PDB file of C-alpha atoms in Angstrom:
ATOM      1  CA  MET S 815      14.411 -15.292  -3.868  1.00 39.00           C
ATOM      2  CA  SER S 816      14.030 -12.248  -1.641  1.00 41.00           C
ATOM      3  CA  HIS S 817      15.660  -8.836  -1.567  1.00 45.00           C
ATOM      4  CA  GLU S 818      16.299  -6.476   1.309  1.00 44.00           C
ATOM      5  CA  LEU S 819      16.058  -2.706   1.150  1.00 43.00           C
ATOM      6  CA  ASN S 820      19.274  -1.923   2.971  1.00 43.00           C
ATOM      7  CA  GLN S 821      19.860   1.214   4.980  1.00 39.00           C
ATOM      8  CA  PRO S 822      22.825   3.143   3.522  1.00 35.00           C
ATOM      9  CA  LYS S 823      25.759   4.170   5.702  1.00 35.00           C
ATOM     10  CA  GLY S 824      25.431   7.490   7.438  1.00 31.00           C
ATOM     11  CA  CYS S 825      21.637   7.612   7.586  1.00 35.00           C
ATOM     12  CA  ASP S 826      21.204   6.694  11.239  1.00 36.00           C
ATOM     13  CA  GLN S 827      20.200  10.240  12.089  1.00 34.00           C
ATOM     14  CA  SER S 828      19.760  13.199   9.748  1.00 34.00           C
ATOM     15  CA  GLN S 829      19.592  16.855  10.698  1.00 34.00           C
ATOM     16  CA  ASP S 830      15.808  16.892  10.655  1.00 39.00           C
ATOM     17  CA  GLU S 831      15.683  13.959  13.080  1.00 41.00           C
ATOM     18  CA  ARG S 832      14.207  11.654  10.451  1.00 46.00           C
ATOM     19  CA  ASP S 833      16.344   8.600   9.944  1.00 49.00           C
ATOM     20  CA  CYS S 834      16.641   5.854   7.371  1.00 47.00           C
ATOM     21  CA  HIS S 835      16.189   7.732   4.106  1.00 49.00           C
ATOM     22  CA  VAL S 836      16.589   5.136   1.362  1.00 50.00           C
ATOM     23  CA  ILE S 837      16.557   5.705  -2.378  1.00 49.00           C
ATOM     24  CA  GLN S 838      17.278   2.631  -4.483  1.00 55.00           C
ATOM     25  CA  THR S 839      17.136   2.992  -8.263  1.00 51.00           C
ATOM     26  CA  SER S 840      17.914  -0.567  -9.378  1.00 52.00           C
ATOM     27  CA  GLN S 841      15.096  -2.509 -11.036  1.00 61.00           C
ATOM     28  CA  TRP S 842      13.787  -5.717  -9.497  1.00 59.00           C
ATOM     29  CA  ASP S 843      11.578  -8.087 -11.431  1.00 64.00           C
ATOM     30  CA  LEU S 844       9.410 -10.083  -9.033  1.00 55.00           C
ATOM     31  CA  LYS S 845       7.999 -13.347 -10.335  1.00 62.00           C
ATOM     32  CA  LYS S 846       5.410 -15.591  -8.717  1.00 57.00           C
ATOM     33  CA  ASP S 847       8.019 -17.984  -7.333  1.00 56.00           C
ATOM     34  CA  ARG S 848       8.072 -16.747  -3.729  1.00 55.00           C
ATOM     35  CA  SER S 849      10.250 -13.780  -4.654  1.00 67.00           C
ATOM     36  CA  GLY S 850       9.859 -10.463  -2.877  1.00 82.00           C
ATOM     37  CA  PHE S 851      11.597  -7.768  -0.893  1.00 87.00           C
ATOM     38  CA  LYS S 852      11.494  -6.462   2.663  1.00 90.00           C
ATOM     39  CA  SER S 853      12.996  -3.490   4.472  1.00 91.00           C
ATOM     40  CA  VAL S 854      15.706  -4.345   6.989  1.00 90.00           C
ATOM     41  CA  LYS S 855      14.217  -2.182   9.740  1.00 92.00           C
ATOM     42  CA  PRO S 856      10.618  -1.706  10.839  1.00 96.00           C
ATOM     43  CA  PHE S 857       9.186   1.806  10.702  1.00 96.00           C
ATOM     44  CA  ARG S 858       6.706   3.573  12.934  1.00 96.00           C
ATOM     45  CA  SER S 859       5.915   6.219  10.305  1.00 95.00           C
ATOM     46  CA  GLY S 860       7.182   7.336   6.918  1.00 95.00           C
ATOM     47  CA  TYR S 861       6.844   7.743   3.171  1.00 95.00           C
ATOM     48  CA  PHE S 862       7.189   4.513   1.190  1.00 96.00           C
ATOM     49  CA  GLY S 863       7.106   4.519  -2.591  1.00 96.00           C
ATOM     50  CA  ALA S 864       8.129   2.561  -5.669  1.00 95.00           C
ATOM     51  CA  SER S 865       7.763   2.835  -9.420  1.00 97.00           C
ATOM     52  CA  ILE S 866       5.926  -0.255 -10.663  1.00 97.00           C
ATOM     53  CA  LYS S 867       5.140  -1.649 -14.099  1.00 97.00           C
ATOM     54  CA  LEU S 868       2.566  -4.431 -14.337  1.00 97.00           C
ATOM     55  CA  GLN S 869       2.322  -7.420 -16.625  1.00 95.00           C
ATOM     56  CA  PRO S 870      -0.077  -7.111 -19.581  1.00 96.00           C
ATOM     57  CA  GLY S 871      -2.441  -9.835 -20.766  1.00 96.00           C
ATOM     58  CA  TYR S 872      -4.133 -12.484 -18.639  1.00 96.00           C
ATOM     59  CA  THR S 873      -3.159 -12.063 -14.977  1.00 96.00           C
ATOM     60  CA  ALA S 874      -6.422 -13.083 -13.276  1.00 96.00           C
ATOM     61  CA  GLY S 875      -6.037 -14.408  -9.747  1.00 95.00           C
ATOM     62  CA  VAL S 876      -2.549 -12.937  -9.323  1.00 94.00           C
ATOM     63  CA  ILE S 877      -1.798 -10.015  -7.004  1.00 95.00           C
ATOM     64  CA  THR S 878       1.198  -7.713  -7.193  1.00 95.00           C
ATOM     65  CA  ALA S 879       1.556  -6.039  -3.794  1.00 96.00           C
ATOM     66  CA  PHE S 880       3.463  -3.180  -2.161  1.00 97.00           C
ATOM     67  CA  TYR S 881       2.607  -2.948   1.522  1.00 97.00           C
ATOM     68  CA  LEU S 882       3.470  -2.433   5.178  1.00 98.00           C
ATOM     69  CA  SER S 883       3.003  -5.244   7.691  1.00 97.00           C
ATOM     70  CA  ASN S 884       4.108  -6.463  11.120  1.00 96.00           C
ATOM     71  CA  ASN S 885       2.891 -10.029  10.696  1.00 93.00           C
ATOM     72  CA  GLU S 886       6.342 -11.408  11.560  1.00 92.00           C
ATOM     73  CA  ALA S 887       6.270  -9.631  14.925  1.00 93.00           C
ATOM     74  CA  HIS S 888       2.568 -10.233  15.630  1.00 94.00           C
ATOM     75  CA  PRO S 889       1.439 -13.398  13.829  1.00 91.00           C
ATOM     76  CA  GLY S 890      -2.312 -13.806  14.056  1.00 88.00           C
ATOM     77  CA  PHE S 891      -2.686 -10.296  15.458  1.00 91.00           C
ATOM     78  CA  HIS S 892      -1.009  -8.063  12.926  1.00 94.00           C
ATOM     79  CA  ASP S 893      -1.463  -4.680  11.242  1.00 96.00           C
ATOM     80  CA  GLU S 894      -1.183  -4.074   7.506  1.00 96.00           C
ATOM     81  CA  VAL S 895      -1.464  -1.241   4.969  1.00 98.00           C
ATOM     82  CA  ASP S 896      -1.776  -2.438   1.367  1.00 98.00           C
ATOM     83  CA  ILE S 897      -1.448  -1.314  -2.198  1.00 99.00           C
ATOM     84  CA  GLU S 898      -2.497  -4.329  -4.269  1.00 98.00           C
ATOM     85  CA  PHE S 899      -2.933  -4.700  -8.006  1.00 98.00           C
ATOM     86  CA  LEU S 900      -5.631  -7.271  -8.696  1.00 97.00           C
ATOM     87  CA  GLY S 901      -4.930  -9.286 -11.832  1.00 96.00           C
ATOM     88  CA  THR S 902      -7.335  -9.158 -14.726  1.00 96.00           C
ATOM     89  CA  THR S 903      -8.483 -10.829 -17.928  1.00 96.00           C
ATOM     90  CA  PHE S 904      -7.900  -9.806 -21.534  1.00 96.00           C
ATOM     91  CA  GLY S 905      -9.304  -6.388 -22.383  1.00 94.00           C
ATOM     92  CA  LYS S 906     -10.205  -5.395 -18.813  1.00 96.00           C
ATOM     93  CA  PRO S 907      -8.310  -2.900 -16.640  1.00 97.00           C
ATOM     94  CA  TYR S 908      -6.342  -3.676 -13.513  1.00 98.00           C
ATOM     95  CA  THR S 909      -7.961  -2.793 -10.206  1.00 98.00           C
ATOM     96  CA  LEU S 910      -5.811  -1.053  -7.612  1.00 99.00           C
ATOM     97  CA  GLN S 911      -6.979  -2.033  -4.132  1.00 98.00           C
ATOM     98  CA  THR S 912      -5.994  -0.126  -1.010  1.00 99.00           C
ATOM     99  CA  ASN S 913      -6.638  -1.739   2.353  1.00 97.00           C
ATOM    100  CA  VAL S 914      -5.976  -1.290   6.064  1.00 97.00           C
ATOM    101  CA  TYR S 915      -5.961  -4.059   8.681  1.00 92.00           C
ATOM    102  CA  ILE S 916      -5.678  -3.382  12.406  1.00 93.00           C
ATOM    103  CA  ARG S 917      -4.651  -5.834  15.142  1.00 89.00           C
ATOM    104  CA  GLY S 918      -5.506  -9.093  13.498  1.00 84.00           C
ATOM    105  CA  SER S 919      -8.517  -8.032  11.472  1.00 72.00           C
ATOM    106  CA  GLY S 920      -6.929  -9.785   8.501  1.00 67.00           C
ATOM    107  CA  ASP S 921      -6.126 -12.988  10.399  1.00 67.00           C
ATOM    108  CA  GLY S 922      -9.100 -15.291   9.981  1.00 69.00           C
ATOM    109  CA  LYS S 923     -11.598 -12.619  11.053  1.00 72.00           C
ATOM    110  CA  ILE S 924     -11.539 -10.404   8.002  1.00 74.00           C
ATOM    111  CA  ILE S 925     -12.466  -6.783   8.617  1.00 85.00           C
ATOM    112  CA  GLY S 926     -11.042  -5.238   5.492  1.00 88.00           C
ATOM    113  CA  ARG S 927     -11.202  -1.545   4.773  1.00 95.00           C
ATOM    114  CA  GLU S 928     -10.961  -1.810   1.019  1.00 97.00           C
ATOM    115  CA  MET S 929     -11.209   0.999  -1.469  1.00 98.00           C
ATOM    116  CA  LYS S 930     -10.733  -0.021  -5.103  1.00 98.00           C
ATOM    117  CA  PHE S 931      -9.854   2.095  -8.101  1.00 99.00           C
ATOM    118  CA  HIS S 932      -9.324   1.878 -11.811  1.00 98.00           C
ATOM    119  CA  LEU S 933      -6.469   4.017 -13.092  1.00 99.00           C
ATOM    120  CA  TRP S 934      -6.434   6.909 -15.547  1.00 98.00           C
ATOM    121  CA  PHE S 935      -3.575   5.270 -17.486  1.00 98.00           C
ATOM    122  CA  ASP S 936      -2.479   1.801 -18.566  1.00 98.00           C
ATOM    123  CA  PRO S 937      -0.167   0.533 -15.772  1.00 98.00           C
ATOM    124  CA  THR S 938       1.347  -2.084 -18.110  1.00 98.00           C
ATOM    125  CA  LYS S 939       2.752   0.472 -20.577  1.00 98.00           C
ATOM    126  CA  ASP S 940       5.226   2.255 -18.330  1.00 98.00           C
ATOM    127  CA  PHE S 941       6.404   2.685 -14.753  1.00 97.00           C
ATOM    128  CA  HIS S 942       4.223   4.771 -12.438  1.00 98.00           C
ATOM    129  CA  HIS S 943       4.953   5.750  -8.857  1.00 98.00           C
ATOM    130  CA  TYR S 944       2.782   4.376  -6.041  1.00 98.00           C
ATOM    131  CA  ALA S 945       3.238   5.396  -2.425  1.00 97.00           C
ATOM    132  CA  ILE S 946       1.975   5.072   1.133  1.00 98.00           C
ATOM    133  CA  LEU S 947       2.406   7.972   3.542  1.00 97.00           C
ATOM    134  CA  TRP S 948       1.846   6.803   7.106  1.00 97.00           C
ATOM    135  CA  SER S 949       1.906   9.099  10.125  1.00 94.00           C
ATOM    136  CA  PRO S 950       0.351   8.790  13.597  1.00 93.00           C
ATOM    137  CA  ARG S 951      -2.654  10.815  12.402  1.00 93.00           C
ATOM    138  CA  GLU S 952      -3.374   9.521   8.894  1.00 95.00           C
ATOM    139  CA  ILE S 953      -2.518   7.187   6.021  1.00 97.00           C
ATOM    140  CA  ILE S 954      -2.474   8.630   2.517  1.00 97.00           C
ATOM    141  CA  PHE S 955      -2.233   6.536  -0.642  1.00 98.00           C
ATOM    142  CA  LEU S 956      -0.765   8.236  -3.716  1.00 98.00           C
ATOM    143  CA  VAL S 957      -0.409   7.466  -7.431  1.00 98.00           C
ATOM    144  CA  ASP S 958       2.103   9.634  -9.294  1.00 98.00           C
ATOM    145  CA  ASP S 959       1.881  12.065  -6.343  1.00 96.00           C
ATOM    146  CA  VAL S 960      -1.913  12.298  -6.681  1.00 98.00           C
ATOM    147  CA  PRO S 961      -3.633  11.363  -3.393  1.00 98.00           C
ATOM    148  CA  ILE S 962      -6.310   8.753  -4.040  1.00 99.00           C
ATOM    149  CA  ARG S 963      -7.277   7.953  -0.451  1.00 98.00           C
ATOM    150  CA  ARG S 964      -6.881   9.441   3.013  1.00 97.00           C
ATOM    151  CA  TYR S 965      -7.528   7.163   6.002  1.00 97.00           C
ATOM    152  CA  ALA S 966      -7.668   9.317   9.120  1.00 95.00           C
ATOM    153  CA  ARG S 967      -7.030   8.218  12.678  1.00 95.00           C
ATOM    154  CA  LYS S 968     -10.417   8.527  14.364  1.00 92.00           C
ATOM    155  CA  SER S 969      -9.664   6.170  17.239  1.00 91.00           C
ATOM    156  CA  VAL S 970      -6.774   4.050  18.454  1.00 91.00           C
ATOM    157  CA  ALA S 971      -8.818   0.895  17.830  1.00 91.00           C
ATOM    158  CA  THR S 972      -9.149   1.597  14.108  1.00 93.00           C
ATOM    159  CA  PHE S 973      -5.643   2.832  13.285  1.00 96.00           C
ATOM    160  CA  PRO S 974      -2.310   0.956  12.994  1.00 96.00           C
ATOM    161  CA  LEU S 975       0.342   2.420  15.298  1.00 96.00           C
ATOM    162  CA  ARG S 976       2.757  -0.476  15.841  1.00 97.00           C
ATOM    163  CA  PRO S 977       5.987  -0.560  13.759  1.00 97.00           C
ATOM    164  CA  MET S 978       5.774  -2.257  10.360  1.00 97.00           C
ATOM    165  CA  TRP S 979       8.187  -3.409   7.670  1.00 97.00           C
ATOM    166  CA  LEU S 980       7.912  -2.529   3.988  1.00 96.00           C
ATOM    167  CA  TYR S 981       7.323  -5.448   1.593  1.00 94.00           C
ATOM    168  CA  GLY S 982       6.812  -6.204  -2.068  1.00 92.00           C
ATOM    169  CA  SER S 983       5.518  -9.520  -3.401  1.00 91.00           C
ATOM    170  CA  ILE S 984       3.503 -11.294  -6.073  1.00 91.00           C
ATOM    171  CA  TRP S 985       1.197 -14.182  -5.206  1.00 90.00           C
ATOM    172  CA  ASP S 986      -1.779 -16.321  -6.202  1.00 92.00           C
ATOM    173  CA  ALA S 987      -5.087 -15.155  -4.714  1.00 91.00           C
ATOM    174  CA  SER S 988      -7.383 -16.955  -7.128  1.00 93.00           C
ATOM    175  CA  SER S 989     -10.092 -17.452  -4.517  1.00 92.00           C
ATOM    176  CA  TRP S 990     -11.026 -13.747  -4.503  1.00 92.00           C
ATOM    177  CA  ALA S 991      -8.737 -11.436  -6.484  1.00 92.00           C
ATOM    178  CA  THR S 992     -10.483 -11.186  -9.860  1.00 94.00           C
ATOM    179  CA  GLU S 993     -14.238 -10.561  -9.889  1.00 92.00           C
ATOM    180  CA  ASP S 994     -14.629 -12.250  -6.484  1.00 90.00           C
ATOM    181  CA  GLY S 995     -12.816 -15.381  -7.637  1.00 92.00           C
ATOM    182  CA  LYS S 996     -14.712 -15.897 -10.885  1.00 95.00           C
ATOM    183  CA  TYR S 997     -11.458 -15.986 -12.853  1.00 93.00           C
ATOM    184  CA  LYS S 998      -8.508 -18.010 -11.544  1.00 95.00           C
ATOM    185  CA  ALA S 999      -4.783 -17.881 -12.199  1.00 93.00           C
ATOM    186  CA  ASP S1000      -4.009 -19.712 -15.453  1.00 94.00           C
ATOM    187  CA  TYR S1001      -0.436 -20.947 -15.441  1.00 92.00           C
ATOM    188  CA  ARG S1002      -0.366 -21.271 -19.192  1.00 93.00           C
ATOM    189  CA  TYR S1003       0.362 -17.527 -19.077  1.00 92.00           C
ATOM    190  CA  GLN S1004       3.247 -17.710 -16.611  1.00 88.00           C
ATOM    191  CA  PRO S1005       5.689 -16.399 -15.622  1.00 89.00           C
ATOM    192  CA  PHE S1006       3.656 -13.779 -13.801  1.00 90.00           C
ATOM    193  CA  TYR S1007       5.790 -10.788 -12.894  1.00 90.00           C
ATOM    194  CA  GLY S1008       5.855  -7.233 -11.607  1.00 92.00           C
ATOM    195  CA  LYS S1009       8.676  -4.762 -12.207  1.00 93.00           C
ATOM    196  CA  PHE S1010       9.773  -2.483  -9.349  1.00 94.00           C
ATOM    197  CA  MET S1011      12.284   0.379  -9.320  1.00 92.00           C
ATOM    198  CA  ASN S1012      12.981   3.808  -7.761  1.00 91.00           C
ATOM    199  CA  PHE S1013      12.287   2.695  -4.211  1.00 90.00           C
ATOM    200  CA  LYS S1014      11.920   5.437  -1.629  1.00 90.00           C
ATOM    201  CA  ALA S1015      11.607   4.966   2.117  1.00 90.00           C
ATOM    202  CA  SER S1016      11.942   7.933   4.418  1.00 90.00           C
ATOM    203  CA  GLY S1017      10.687   7.944   7.945  1.00 91.00           C
ATOM    204  CA  CYS S1018      11.074   7.110  11.597  1.00 94.00           C
ATOM    205  CA  THR S1019      12.166   3.567  12.315  1.00 94.00           C
ATOM    206  CA  ALA S1020      11.135   1.673  15.412  1.00 93.00           C
ATOM    207  CA  TYR S1021      14.535   2.624  16.867  1.00 92.00           C
ATOM    208  CA  SER S1022      14.361   6.380  16.157  1.00 90.00           C
ATOM    209  CA  SER S1023      14.388   8.911  18.962  1.00 89.00           C
ATOM    210  CA  ARG S1024      11.157  10.492  20.118  1.00 85.00           C
ATOM    211  CA  TRP S1025      12.287  13.654  18.318  1.00 87.00           C
ATOM    212  CA  CYS S1026      11.870  12.019  14.925  1.00 90.00           C
ATOM    213  CA  HIS S1027       9.132  13.915  13.082  1.00 85.00           C
ATOM    214  CA  PRO S1028       6.634  12.073  10.852  1.00 82.00           C
ATOM    215  CA  VAL S1029       6.457  13.078   7.211  1.00 78.00           C
ATOM    216  CA  SER S1030       3.503  15.075   5.876  1.00 72.00           C
ATOM    217  CA  ALA S1031       1.682  15.002   2.555  1.00 66.00           C
ATOM    218  CA  SER S1032       0.800  18.670   2.778  1.00 59.00           C
ATOM    219  CA  PRO S1033       3.402  21.164   1.523  1.00 58.00           C
ATOM    220  CA  TYR S1034       2.744  23.069   4.749  1.00 54.00           C
ATOM    221  CA  ARG S1035       3.885  20.054   6.828  1.00 59.00           C
ATOM    222  CA  SER S1036       0.799  20.396   8.991  1.00 60.00           C
ATOM    223  CA  GLY S1037      -0.730  17.030   8.164  1.00 68.00           C
ATOM    224  CA  GLY S1038      -3.788  16.413   6.074  1.00 80.00           C
ATOM    225  CA  LEU S1039      -4.048  17.512   2.454  1.00 92.00           C
ATOM    226  CA  SER S1040      -3.806  20.905   0.834  1.00 91.00           C
ATOM    227  CA  ARG S1041      -6.832  22.306  -0.986  1.00 94.00           C
ATOM    228  CA  GLN S1042      -5.298  21.353  -4.331  1.00 95.00           C
ATOM    229  CA  GLN S1043      -4.620  17.812  -3.098  1.00 95.00           C
ATOM    230  CA  ARG S1044      -8.199  17.431  -1.850  1.00 96.00           C
ATOM    231  CA  GLN S1045      -9.504  18.572  -5.214  1.00 98.00           C
ATOM    232  CA  ALA S1046      -7.285  16.038  -6.988  1.00 98.00           C
ATOM    233  CA  MET S1047      -8.470  13.244  -4.691  1.00 98.00           C
ATOM    234  CA  ASN S1048     -12.102  14.201  -5.238  1.00 98.00           C
ATOM    235  CA  TRP S1049     -11.513  14.021  -9.004  1.00 98.00           C
ATOM    236  CA  VAL S1050     -10.148  10.491  -8.627  1.00 99.00           C
ATOM    237  CA  HIS S1051     -13.142   9.469  -6.509  1.00 99.00           C
ATOM    238  CA  ARG S1052     -15.634  10.878  -8.993  1.00 99.00           C
ATOM    239  CA  HIS S1053     -14.126   9.174 -12.023  1.00 99.00           C
ATOM    240  CA  TYR S1054     -12.130   6.113 -10.903  1.00 99.00           C
ATOM    241  CA  LEU S1055     -13.379   4.833  -7.528  1.00 99.00           C
ATOM    242  CA  VAL S1056     -15.134   1.502  -8.097  1.00 98.00           C
ATOM    243  CA  TYR S1057     -15.618   0.236  -4.504  1.00 98.00           C
ATOM    244  CA  ASP S1058     -15.727   1.861  -1.069  1.00 98.00           C
ATOM    245  CA  TYR S1059     -16.252  -0.404   1.949  1.00 96.00           C
ATOM    246  CA  CYS S1060     -17.997   2.402   3.824  1.00 96.00           C
ATOM    247  CA  ARG S1061     -20.669   2.508   1.110  1.00 95.00           C
ATOM    248  CA  ASP S1062     -21.174  -1.247   1.044  1.00 95.00           C
ATOM    249  CA  TYR S1063     -24.443  -1.606   2.929  1.00 91.00           C
ATOM    250  CA  LYS S1064     -24.112  -5.390   3.087  1.00 91.00           C
ATOM    251  CA  ARG S1065     -21.249  -4.892   5.527  1.00 90.00           C
ATOM    252  CA  ASP S1066     -21.658  -4.727   9.301  1.00 89.00           C
ATOM    253  CA  HIS S1067     -20.456  -1.198   9.944  1.00 89.00           C
ATOM    254  CA  SER S1068     -20.487  -1.634  13.699  1.00 88.00           C
ATOM    255  CA  LEU S1069     -17.098  -3.238  12.967  1.00 87.00           C
ATOM    256  CA  THR S1070     -15.880  -0.200  11.022  1.00 92.00           C
ATOM    257  CA  PRO S1071     -16.888   2.797  13.170  1.00 90.00           C
ATOM    258  CA  GLU S1072     -14.548   5.084  11.234  1.00 92.00           C
ATOM    259  CA  CYS S1073     -17.156   5.041   8.445  1.00 92.00           C
ATOM    260  CA  TRP S1074     -19.628   7.036  10.511  1.00 84.00           C
ATOM    261  CA  ARG S1075     -17.462   8.889  13.012  1.00 73.00           C
ATOM    262  CA  SER S1076     -16.639  12.461  12.065  1.00 63.00           C
TER     263      SER S1076
END
């Protein structure tokens, strides 16, 4: 079963030239039976968020995902921006993985740009809000409005600029999701599920006029992060960052020049 985030009537063009502002408060329970949701229109920039509550207990090998992708338009050569919750075993915390793929780097020739975090709360106890802010100059990942990662555009080759749809899904990734595939999905613990509500999507669709202005994370609408936001992100990195691809010296960083370009 799949759901569509429908554009409400009257949102084709707002006064600030930003169209398709969607707020959907109904709760959707996604189970690992090919269920998911997708936005009706592709976006070229915007703020995309949802409140998510994860399943407790044994969820190894199972990923709950909230992401942007244009794989349907560019199969084998697509872009993607991910928030993924990597399932876990009893007594261990979930890992939140953020990732960025550009022009097919996730299609058989993996060049992931993963940053992984533990959270400062138990994501199975209550709903928390997770969001992606994507503009032509940067991608910012947020948890309860706290920025946890900023991925800046340092070159066209390392930044996704083609329109993407918003998706949510839950799927079996036993080969790698939990401790590099050490623990697999165990279907004795099914159904595996993720609960989604309070969807927000506000931005410029692929069909917006050139006057449509990208959203900004900064309260000054100038792009980037405010000083307070940078301090909050640094706090997250000091205490909860568990993997940064740029600091993985086993990787070939000639393929990820954004790691060393200022």
